[in-house]
Coordinates of C-alpha atoms and ligand atoms in Angstrom, one line a residue:
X1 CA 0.0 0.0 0.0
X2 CA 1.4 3.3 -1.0
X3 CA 2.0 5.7 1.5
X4 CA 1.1 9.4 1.3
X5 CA 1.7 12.2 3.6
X6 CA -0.7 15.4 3.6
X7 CA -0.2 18.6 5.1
X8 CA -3.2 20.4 5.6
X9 CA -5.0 17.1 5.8
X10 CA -7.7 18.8 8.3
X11 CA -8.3 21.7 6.4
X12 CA -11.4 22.2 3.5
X13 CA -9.6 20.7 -0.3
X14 CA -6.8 18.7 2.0
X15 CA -9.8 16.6 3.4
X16 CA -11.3 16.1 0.5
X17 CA -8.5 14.9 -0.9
X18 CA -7.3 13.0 2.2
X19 CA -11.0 11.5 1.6
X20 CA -10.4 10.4 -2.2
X21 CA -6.9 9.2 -1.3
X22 CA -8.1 6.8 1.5
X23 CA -11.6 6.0 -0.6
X24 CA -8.9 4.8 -3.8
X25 CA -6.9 2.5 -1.1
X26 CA -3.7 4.6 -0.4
X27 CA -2.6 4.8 3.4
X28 CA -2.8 8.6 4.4
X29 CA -0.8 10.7 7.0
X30 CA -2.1 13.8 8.0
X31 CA 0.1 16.6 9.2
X32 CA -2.0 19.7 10.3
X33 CA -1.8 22.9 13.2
X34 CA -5.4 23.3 13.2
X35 CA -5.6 26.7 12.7
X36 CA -8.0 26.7 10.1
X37 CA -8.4 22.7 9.9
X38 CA -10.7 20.5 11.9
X39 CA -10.2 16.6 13.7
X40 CA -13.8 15.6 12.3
X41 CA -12.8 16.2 8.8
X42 CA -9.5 13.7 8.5
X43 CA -11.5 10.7 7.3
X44 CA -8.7 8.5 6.6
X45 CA -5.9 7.8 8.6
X46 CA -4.0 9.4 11.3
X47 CA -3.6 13.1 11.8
X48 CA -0.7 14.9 13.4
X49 CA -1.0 18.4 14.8
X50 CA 1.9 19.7 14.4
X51 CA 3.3 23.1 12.2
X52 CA 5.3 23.0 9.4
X53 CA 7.5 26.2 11.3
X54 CA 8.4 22.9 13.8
X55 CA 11.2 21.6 11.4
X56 CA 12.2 18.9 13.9
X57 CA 8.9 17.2 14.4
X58 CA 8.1 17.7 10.6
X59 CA 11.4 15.7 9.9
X60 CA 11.2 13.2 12.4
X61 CA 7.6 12.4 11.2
X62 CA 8.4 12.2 7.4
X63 CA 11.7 10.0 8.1
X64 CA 9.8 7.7 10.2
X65 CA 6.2 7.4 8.0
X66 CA 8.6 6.7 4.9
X67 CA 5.9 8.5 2.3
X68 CA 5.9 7.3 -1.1
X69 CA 4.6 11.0 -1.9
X70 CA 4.0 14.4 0.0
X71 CA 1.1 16.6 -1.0
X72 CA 1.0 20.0 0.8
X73 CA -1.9 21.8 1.5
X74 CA -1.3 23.8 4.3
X75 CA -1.1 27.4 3.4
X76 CA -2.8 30.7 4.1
X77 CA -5.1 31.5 1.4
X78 CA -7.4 34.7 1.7
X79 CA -6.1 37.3 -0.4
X80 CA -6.8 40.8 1.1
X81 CA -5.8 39.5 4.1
X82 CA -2.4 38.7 2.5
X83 CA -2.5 42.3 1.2
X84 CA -2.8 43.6 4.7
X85 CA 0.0 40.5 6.3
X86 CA 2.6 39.8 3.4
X87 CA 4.8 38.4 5.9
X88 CA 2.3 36.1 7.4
X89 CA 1.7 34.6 3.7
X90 CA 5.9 34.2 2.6
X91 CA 5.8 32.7 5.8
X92 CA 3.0 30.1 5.9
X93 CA 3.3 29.8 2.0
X94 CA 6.9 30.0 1.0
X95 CA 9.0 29.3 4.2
X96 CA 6.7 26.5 5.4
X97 CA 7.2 25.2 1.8
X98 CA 11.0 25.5 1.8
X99 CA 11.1 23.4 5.6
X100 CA 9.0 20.9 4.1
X101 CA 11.1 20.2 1.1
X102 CA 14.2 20.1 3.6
X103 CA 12.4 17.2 5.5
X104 CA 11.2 16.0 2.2
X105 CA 14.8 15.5 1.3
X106 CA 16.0 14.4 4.4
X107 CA 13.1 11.1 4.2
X108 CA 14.3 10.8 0.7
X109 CA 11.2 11.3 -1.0
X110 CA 11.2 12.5 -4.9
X111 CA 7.2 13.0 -5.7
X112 CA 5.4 16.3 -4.6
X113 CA 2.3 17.3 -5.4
X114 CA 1.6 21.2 -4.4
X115 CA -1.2 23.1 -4.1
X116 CA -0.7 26.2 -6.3
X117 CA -3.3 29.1 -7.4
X118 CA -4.5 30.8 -10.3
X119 CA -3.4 34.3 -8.5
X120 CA 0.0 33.4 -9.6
X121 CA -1.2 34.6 -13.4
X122 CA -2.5 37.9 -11.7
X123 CA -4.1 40.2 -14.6
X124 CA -3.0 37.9 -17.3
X125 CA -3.8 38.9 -20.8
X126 CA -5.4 36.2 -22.4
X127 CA -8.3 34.3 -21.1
X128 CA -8.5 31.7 -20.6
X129 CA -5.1 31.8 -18.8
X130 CA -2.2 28.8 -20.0
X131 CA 0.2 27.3 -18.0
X132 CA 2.5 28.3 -20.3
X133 CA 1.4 32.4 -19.2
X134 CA 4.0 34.6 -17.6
X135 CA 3.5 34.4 -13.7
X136 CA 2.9 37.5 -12.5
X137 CA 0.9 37.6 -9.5
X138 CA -1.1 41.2 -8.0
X139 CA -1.2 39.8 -4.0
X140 CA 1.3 38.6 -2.2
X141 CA -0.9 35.5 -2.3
X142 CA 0.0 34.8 -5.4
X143 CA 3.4 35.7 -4.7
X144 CA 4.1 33.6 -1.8
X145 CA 2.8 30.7 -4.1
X146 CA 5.0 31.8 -7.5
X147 CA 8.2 31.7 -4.8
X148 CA 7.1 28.4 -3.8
X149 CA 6.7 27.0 -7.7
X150 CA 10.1 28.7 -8.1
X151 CA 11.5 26.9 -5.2
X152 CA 10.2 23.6 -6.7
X153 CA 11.2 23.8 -10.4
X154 CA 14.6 24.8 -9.4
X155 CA 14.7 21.2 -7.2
X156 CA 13.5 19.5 -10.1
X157 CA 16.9 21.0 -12.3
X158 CA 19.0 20.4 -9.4
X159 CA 17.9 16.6 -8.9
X160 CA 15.9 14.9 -11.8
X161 CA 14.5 12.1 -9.9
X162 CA 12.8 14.6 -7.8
X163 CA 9.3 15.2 -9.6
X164 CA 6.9 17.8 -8.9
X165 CA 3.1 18.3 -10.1
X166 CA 1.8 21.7 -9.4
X167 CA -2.2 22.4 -9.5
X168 CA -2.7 25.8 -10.0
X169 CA -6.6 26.0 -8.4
X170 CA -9.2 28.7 -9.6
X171 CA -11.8 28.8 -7.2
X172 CA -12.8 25.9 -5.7
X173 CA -16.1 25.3 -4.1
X174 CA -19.0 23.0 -3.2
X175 CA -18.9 19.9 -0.3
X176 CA -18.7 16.5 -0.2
X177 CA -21.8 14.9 -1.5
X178 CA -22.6 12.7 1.3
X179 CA -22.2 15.8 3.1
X180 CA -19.5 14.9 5.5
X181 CA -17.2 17.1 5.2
X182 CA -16.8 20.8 3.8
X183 CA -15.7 24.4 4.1
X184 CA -15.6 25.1 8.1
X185 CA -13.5 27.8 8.6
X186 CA -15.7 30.4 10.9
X187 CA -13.8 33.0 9.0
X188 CA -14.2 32.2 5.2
X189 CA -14.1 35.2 3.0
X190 CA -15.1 33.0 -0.3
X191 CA -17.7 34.4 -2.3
X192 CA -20.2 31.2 -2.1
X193 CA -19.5 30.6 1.9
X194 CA -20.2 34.4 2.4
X195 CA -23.4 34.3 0.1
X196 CA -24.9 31.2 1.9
X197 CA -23.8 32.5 5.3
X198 CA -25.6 35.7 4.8
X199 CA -29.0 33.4 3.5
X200 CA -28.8 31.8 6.4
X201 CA -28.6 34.9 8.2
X202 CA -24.8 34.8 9.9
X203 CA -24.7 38.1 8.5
X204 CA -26.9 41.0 7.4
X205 CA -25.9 41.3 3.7
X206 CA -23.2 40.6 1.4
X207 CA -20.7 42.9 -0.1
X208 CA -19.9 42.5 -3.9
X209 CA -16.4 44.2 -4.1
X210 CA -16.1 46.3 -7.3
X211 CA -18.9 47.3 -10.0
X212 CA -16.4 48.7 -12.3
X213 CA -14.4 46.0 -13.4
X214 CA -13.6 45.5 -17.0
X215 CA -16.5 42.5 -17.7
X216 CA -20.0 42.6 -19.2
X217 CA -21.8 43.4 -15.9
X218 CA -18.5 44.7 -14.1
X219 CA -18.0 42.6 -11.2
X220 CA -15.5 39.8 -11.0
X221 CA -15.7 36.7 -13.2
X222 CA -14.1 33.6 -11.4
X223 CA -13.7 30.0 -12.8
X224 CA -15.6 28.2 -9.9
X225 CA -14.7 24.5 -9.2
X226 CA -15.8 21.5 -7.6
X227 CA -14.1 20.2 -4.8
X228 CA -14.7 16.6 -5.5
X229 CA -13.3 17.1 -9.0
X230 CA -10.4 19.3 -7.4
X231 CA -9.8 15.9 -5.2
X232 CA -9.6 13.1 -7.7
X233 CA -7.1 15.7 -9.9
X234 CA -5.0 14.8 -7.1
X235 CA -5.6 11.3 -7.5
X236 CA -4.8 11.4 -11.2
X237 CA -1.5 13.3 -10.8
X238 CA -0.8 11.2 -8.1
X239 CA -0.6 8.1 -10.2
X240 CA 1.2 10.2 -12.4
X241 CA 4.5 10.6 -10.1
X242 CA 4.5 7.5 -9.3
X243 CA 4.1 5.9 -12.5
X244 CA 7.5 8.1 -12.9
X245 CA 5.9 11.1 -14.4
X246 CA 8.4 14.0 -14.9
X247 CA 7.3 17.0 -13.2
X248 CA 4.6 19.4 -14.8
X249 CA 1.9 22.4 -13.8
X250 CA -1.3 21.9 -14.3
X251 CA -4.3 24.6 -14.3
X252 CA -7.1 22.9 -12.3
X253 CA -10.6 24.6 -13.3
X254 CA -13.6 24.3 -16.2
X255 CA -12.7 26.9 -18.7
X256 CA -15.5 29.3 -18.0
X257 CA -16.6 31.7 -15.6
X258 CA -18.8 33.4 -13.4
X259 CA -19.6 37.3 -12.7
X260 CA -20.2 38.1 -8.9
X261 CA -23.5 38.9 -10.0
X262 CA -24.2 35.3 -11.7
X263 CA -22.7 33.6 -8.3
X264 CA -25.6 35.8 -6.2
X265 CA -28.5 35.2 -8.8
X266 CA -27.5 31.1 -8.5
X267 CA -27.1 30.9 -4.3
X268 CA -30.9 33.1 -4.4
X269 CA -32.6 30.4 -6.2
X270 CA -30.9 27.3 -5.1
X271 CA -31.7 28.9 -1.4
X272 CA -34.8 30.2 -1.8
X273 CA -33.5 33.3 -0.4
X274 CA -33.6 36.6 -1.4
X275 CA -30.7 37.7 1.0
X276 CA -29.2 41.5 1.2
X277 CA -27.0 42.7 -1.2
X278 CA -24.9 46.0 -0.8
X279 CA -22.8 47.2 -3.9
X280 CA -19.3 48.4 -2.5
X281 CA -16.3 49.8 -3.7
X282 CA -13.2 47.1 -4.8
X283 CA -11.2 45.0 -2.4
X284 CA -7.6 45.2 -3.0
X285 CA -5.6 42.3 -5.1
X286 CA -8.6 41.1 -7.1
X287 CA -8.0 40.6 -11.1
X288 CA -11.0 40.8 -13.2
X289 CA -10.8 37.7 -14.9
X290 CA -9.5 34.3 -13.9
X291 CA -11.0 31.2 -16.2
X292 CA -8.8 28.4 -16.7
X293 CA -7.2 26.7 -19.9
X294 CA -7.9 23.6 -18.5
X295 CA -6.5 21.6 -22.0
X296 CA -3.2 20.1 -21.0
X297 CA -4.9 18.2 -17.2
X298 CA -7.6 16.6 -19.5
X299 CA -4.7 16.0 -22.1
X300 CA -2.2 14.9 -19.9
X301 CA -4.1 13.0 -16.8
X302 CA -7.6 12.4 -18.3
X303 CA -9.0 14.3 -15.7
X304 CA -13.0 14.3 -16.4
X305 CA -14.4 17.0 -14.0
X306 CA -18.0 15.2 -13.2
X307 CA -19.8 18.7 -11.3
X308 CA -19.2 21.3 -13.6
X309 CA -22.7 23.1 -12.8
X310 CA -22.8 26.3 -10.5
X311 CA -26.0 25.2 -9.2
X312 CA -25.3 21.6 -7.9
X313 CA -22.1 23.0 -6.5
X314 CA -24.0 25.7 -4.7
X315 CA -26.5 22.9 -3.5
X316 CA -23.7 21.1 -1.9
X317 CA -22.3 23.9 -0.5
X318 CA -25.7 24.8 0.9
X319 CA -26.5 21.7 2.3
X320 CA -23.5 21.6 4.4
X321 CA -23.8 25.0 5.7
X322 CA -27.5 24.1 7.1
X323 CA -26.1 20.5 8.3
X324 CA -22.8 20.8 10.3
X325 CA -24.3 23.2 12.7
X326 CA -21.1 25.3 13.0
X327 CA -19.2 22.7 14.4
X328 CA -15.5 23.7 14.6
X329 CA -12.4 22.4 16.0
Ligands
LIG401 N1 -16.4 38.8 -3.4 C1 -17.4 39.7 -3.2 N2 -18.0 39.6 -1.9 C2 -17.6 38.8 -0.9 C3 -16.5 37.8 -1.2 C4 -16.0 37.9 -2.5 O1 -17.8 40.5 -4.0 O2 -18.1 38.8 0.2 C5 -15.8 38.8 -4.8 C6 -14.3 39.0 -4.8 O3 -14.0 40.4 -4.8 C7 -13.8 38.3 -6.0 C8 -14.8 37.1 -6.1 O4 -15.9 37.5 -5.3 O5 -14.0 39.2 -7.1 C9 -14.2 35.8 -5.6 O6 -13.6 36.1 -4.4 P1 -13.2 34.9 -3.4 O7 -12.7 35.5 -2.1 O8 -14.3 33.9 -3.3 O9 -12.0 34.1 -4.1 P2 -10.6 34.7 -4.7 O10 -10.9 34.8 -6.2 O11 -10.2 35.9 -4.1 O12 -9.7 33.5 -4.4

């Protein structure tokens, strides 16, 4: 049985994947601080809470669980509030990164799997955006992540038996159908969680940040994403490394988008709801566009995303939000 370690096992797309990893028979290690994560959601295997900041537990743990393959989740992800905390996100995002690849090193393992972002294209001038696009990130979110994918591809020309596959993720989205696990992070800033929080009444209306934007109705279009299909990309590029794969980057979305506007309209009807809207002025570090080119994962893995529909990932989303009852840590 192949053994893979997780970082970020506990938090929202780490379980998910931790959950299609343990559902497709691999033996899972979790390796999580909790700070955004939760016990409940690590549904296979065992979870460590520890911080990736902790170099010697970090190495001790990789040298002894032997991993076939690390995947690393555990990051910071909320872009104004990387505006606002730069250092917190190079740390968490680029540091933690760098001591992981130490211990990855030290346990001798050679296949990585990273969670990267579409906000390390920034305001790119095509859409949809390639892999092949210039990086060029507008929040030190996206930075902290190009650093990271910098870091990698420069251990991949130093040693070639050490093989990386990088998913750059638009906006991911949705819950775990049988509803067991999902976003539950009190302080989620995503656009769905915010809209469905504010049906529900958590809050008294939602912001949409920005009216002027360059797009047909001038809010935001994002490329919004399953987390189920998210997941068993991991799986696929998974079998990849270890069917000695060479290291690649792969843009992890549908190829088409949706304006703020479109993402409120959707959560009103599949709620019910005609919640509060307020019309604000731009938060800082949004691009306009971001749809992804998603031609070279379906190529190249034969990944067959199986939710591509705003409504049934809105459902799922929803459904979780009335069902876990705020249940945190
Ligand atoms: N957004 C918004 N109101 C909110 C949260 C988000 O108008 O309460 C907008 C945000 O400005 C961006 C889009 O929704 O244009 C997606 O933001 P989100 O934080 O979900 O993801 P990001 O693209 O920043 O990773």
């Amino acid at each position: 049985m192949k053994r893979i370690f997780v970082t970020g096992g506990a938090g929202y797309i780490g379980s998910h994947v931790v959950k299609a990893l343990g559902e497709a028979g691999y033996e899972v290690l979790t390796y999580d601080n909790l700070s955004t994560g939760n016990k409940w959601s690590v549904l296979y295997g065992e979870l460590i809470i520890a911080d990736l900041s902790d170099e010697e537990t970090l190495k001790k743990t990789i040298v002894k669980f032997k991993p076939d393959a690390i995947m690393h989740f555990a990051a910071s992800i909320v872009v104004p509030e990387s505006v606002r905390s730069p250092l917190k996100y190079y740390q968490n995002n680029t540091v933690n990164t760098l001591n992981l690849l130490k211990a990855a090193q030290e346990g001798g393992v050679k296949e990585f799997i990273f969670s990267s972002t579409a906000a390390v294209y920034g305001n790119a001038e095509k859409m949809p955006v390639g892999e092949n696009a210039p990086m060029s990130p507008v929040n030190p979110y996206g930075s902290s992540k190009m650093m990271a994918e910098k870091i990698l591809r420069d251990m991949h020309l130093a040693d070639n038996d050490f093989n990386y596959v990088s998913l750059r993720y638009f906006n991911v989205a949705g819950a775990d159908g049988g509803c067991r696990i999902g976003q539950a992070y009190k302080e989620s800033t995503h656009l769905i969680t915010r809209a469905l929080k504010t049906a529900k009444g958590e809050f008294q209306k939602l912001q949409v940040f920005g009216t002027d934007y360059p797009t047909p109705d001038g809010t935001c279009i994002r490329d919004y994403i399953h987390v189920d299909d998210i997941a068993d990309a991991h799986v696929l590029a998974l079998e990849y490394l270890l069917d000695k794969g060479k290291s690649e980057v792969f843009n992890c979305g549908y190829g088409h988008g949706y304006s703020v506007r479109e993402v409120i309209a959707a959560a009103k009807k599949v709620t019910g709801i005609d919640f509060k809207v307020e019309e604000t002025g731009r938060r800082g570090g949004d691009p306009s566009i971001l749809i992804a080119d998603n031609t070279k994962i379906k190529q190249k893995l034969r990944w067959q995303p199986k939710y591509d529909d705003l409504e049934y990932i809105i459902k799922t989303a929803w459904t979780w939000e009335n069902s876990y009852h705020g249940k945190y840590s």
